[in-house]
CSV table of C-alpha atoms in Angstrom, one decimal:
chain,number,residue,atom,x,y,z
N,18,MET,CA,2.8,-7.0,30.3
N,19,GLU,CA,6.3,-5.1,31.5
N,20,ASP,CA,7.3,-1.7,30.2
N,21,LYS,CA,10.8,-2.3,28.4
N,22,ARG,CA,11.6,1.4,27.6
N,23,ASN,CA,13.1,2.7,31.5
N,24,LYS,CA,15.6,5.0,29.8
N,25,GLY,CA,14.6,8.0,29.7
N,26,LEU,CA,15.8,11.5,27.3
N,27,TYR,CA,15.7,14.9,28.0
N,28,ILE,CA,15.4,17.3,24.8
N,29,LYS,CA,14.6,20.6,24.9
N,30,PHE,CA,13.0,22.1,22.1
N,31,THR,CA,11.5,25.9,21.2
N,32,GLN,CA,7.7,26.4,20.7
N,33,GLU,CA,8.2,27.1,17.1
N,34,GLU,CA,10.1,23.3,16.5
N,35,LEU,CA,7.2,21.8,19.4
N,36,ASP,CA,4.2,23.6,16.7
N,37,GLU,CA,6.6,22.2,13.7
N,38,ILE,CA,6.6,18.7,15.5
N,39,GLN,CA,2.2,18.4,16.5
N,40,ASP,CA,1.5,19.7,12.4
N,41,ARG,CA,3.8,16.6,11.5
N,42,MET,CA,2.0,14.4,14.1
N,43,THR,CA,-1.5,15.7,12.6
N,44,ASP,CA,-0.6,15.7,8.9
N,45,CYS,CA,0.4,11.6,10.1
N,46,ASN,CA,-3.0,11.2,12.6
N,47,ILE,CA,-0.3,10.2,15.0
N,48,LYS,CA,-2.0,11.4,18.4
N,49,ASN,CA,1.9,9.8,21.1
N,50,ARG,CA,4.5,12.7,20.9
N,51,SER,CA,6.6,10.0,22.7
N,52,GLY,CA,6.1,7.6,20.1
N,53,TYR,CA,6.1,9.4,16.9
N,54,ILE,CA,9.5,11.5,18.2
N,55,ARG,CA,10.5,7.6,18.9
N,56,LYS,CA,9.7,6.8,15.1
N,57,MET,CA,11.5,9.5,13.4
N,58,ALA,CA,14.6,8.8,16.4
N,59,LEU,CA,15.0,5.7,15.3
N,60,GLY,CA,13.3,4.9,11.7
N,61,GLY,CA,13.2,8.6,10.6
N,62,LEU,CA,10.7,8.0,8.0
N,63,ILE,CA,6.8,8.4,8.4
N,64,ILE,CA,4.7,7.9,5.4
N,65,ASN,CA,1.2,8.9,5.3
N,66,LEU,CA,-1.0,7.0,3.0
N,67,ASP,CA,-3.6,9.8,2.4
N,68,SER,CA,-4.1,9.0,-0.9
N,69,PRO,CA,-7.4,10.3,-3.3
N,70,GLN,CA,-7.5,6.4,-5.2
N,71,LEU,CA,-7.4,4.8,-2.1
N,72,HIS,CA,-10.6,7.2,-0.8
N,73,ASP,CA,-11.9,6.4,-4.2
N,74,VAL,CA,-11.2,2.5,-4.3
N,75,SER,CA,-12.9,2.7,-0.8
N,76,ARG,CA,-16.0,4.5,-1.3
N,77,LEU,CA,-16.5,1.8,-4.6
N,78,LEU,CA,-15.9,-0.4,-2.5
N,79,ASN,CA,-19.1,0.3,-0.4
N,80,ILE,CA,-21.3,0.7,-3.1
N,81,THR,CA,-20.4,-2.3,-4.7
N,82,SER,CA,-21.0,-3.6,-1.7
N,83,ASN,CA,-24.3,-2.5,-0.8
N,84,ASN,CA,-25.3,-3.3,-4.2
N,85,VAL,CA,-24.2,-6.8,-4.3
N,86,ASN,CA,-26.1,-6.8,-0.6
N,87,GLN,CA,-29.6,-4.8,-2.5
N,88,ILE,CA,-29.1,-7.5,-5.1
N,89,ALA,CA,-29.0,-10.8,-2.7
N,90,LYS,CA,-32.2,-9.3,-0.3
N,91,VAL,CA,-33.9,-9.3,-3.8
N,92,ALA,CA,-33.0,-12.6,-5.1
N,93,HIS,CA,-33.7,-13.9,-1.8
N,94,ALA,CA,-37.0,-12.6,-1.7
N,95,SER,CA,-38.4,-12.7,-5.2
N,96,ARG,CA,-36.3,-15.3,-6.7
N,97,ASN,CA,-35.4,-13.1,-9.3
N,98,ILE,CA,-31.7,-11.4,-10.3
N,99,TYR,CA,-32.1,-8.5,-12.6
N,100,LEU,CA,-29.3,-8.3,-15.8
N,101,GLU,CA,-28.7,-4.3,-15.5
N,102,ASP,CA,-27.5,-4.9,-11.7
N,103,ILE,CA,-25.7,-7.4,-12.8
N,104,ASN,CA,-24.1,-5.3,-14.9
N,105,ASP,CA,-23.6,-2.2,-12.8
N,106,VAL,CA,-22.3,-4.9,-9.9
N,107,GLY,CA,-20.1,-5.9,-12.7
N,108,SER,CA,-18.9,-2.1,-14.5
N,109,LYS,CA,-17.7,-1.1,-10.7
N,110,LEU,CA,-15.7,-3.8,-10.1
N,111,ALA,CA,-13.5,-3.4,-13.2
N,112,GLU,CA,-13.5,0.5,-11.8
N,113,ILE,CA,-12.1,-0.1,-8.6
N,114,GLN,CA,-9.9,-3.1,-10.0
N,115,TYR,CA,-8.1,-0.3,-12.6
N,116,GLN,CA,-8.2,1.7,-9.9
N,117,PHE,CA,-6.7,-0.3,-7.3
N,118,GLY,CA,-3.9,-1.5,-9.7
N,119,GLN,CA,-3.0,2.5,-9.9
N,120,LEU,CA,-2.6,2.7,-6.7
N,121,LEU,CA,-0.9,-0.2,-6.4
N,122,THR,CA,1.5,0.5,-9.1
N,123,GLU,CA,2.6,3.9,-6.8
N,124,LEU,CA,2.4,2.4,-3.7
N,125,THR,CA,5.3,0.0,-5.3
N,126,GLU,CA,6.8,2.7,-6.3
N,127,LEU,CA,7.1,4.6,-3.7
N,128,ASN,CA,8.1,2.2,-1.8
N,129,THR,CA,11.4,1.5,-4.7
N,130,SER,CA,11.8,5.5,-3.9
N,131,ILE,CA,12.2,4.6,0.3
N,132,LYS,CA,14.5,1.6,-0.8
N,133,GLN,CA,17.2,3.3,-2.8
N,134,ILE,CA,16.9,6.8,-0.3
N,135,ARG,CA,17.9,4.2,2.7
N,136,ARG,CA,20.9,3.0,1.1
């Protein structure tokens, strides 16, 4: 596919400004400087969703998935399922649901704030 970006723009920065741009790119986990500068110039807003709640939900999902897989293997091999295992998975799923709900609430509030800023 042909690159439609065929116009250049030359901008000078001080070393401190370049360092600040690099720090912000690192904070946002962005590696492409041109893409970052283009995004900031055109959109002006990059939000990094590196949230502890997001990491917790991801961790709990991994744990629960592993537990479900282990239960399935035991059930398949022995034709038995232990009530304690089922209850453990159920409690982890309830915790995931609660944390995910909190995360969605925070993201909704953030989205509302962004819309107000852009007006």
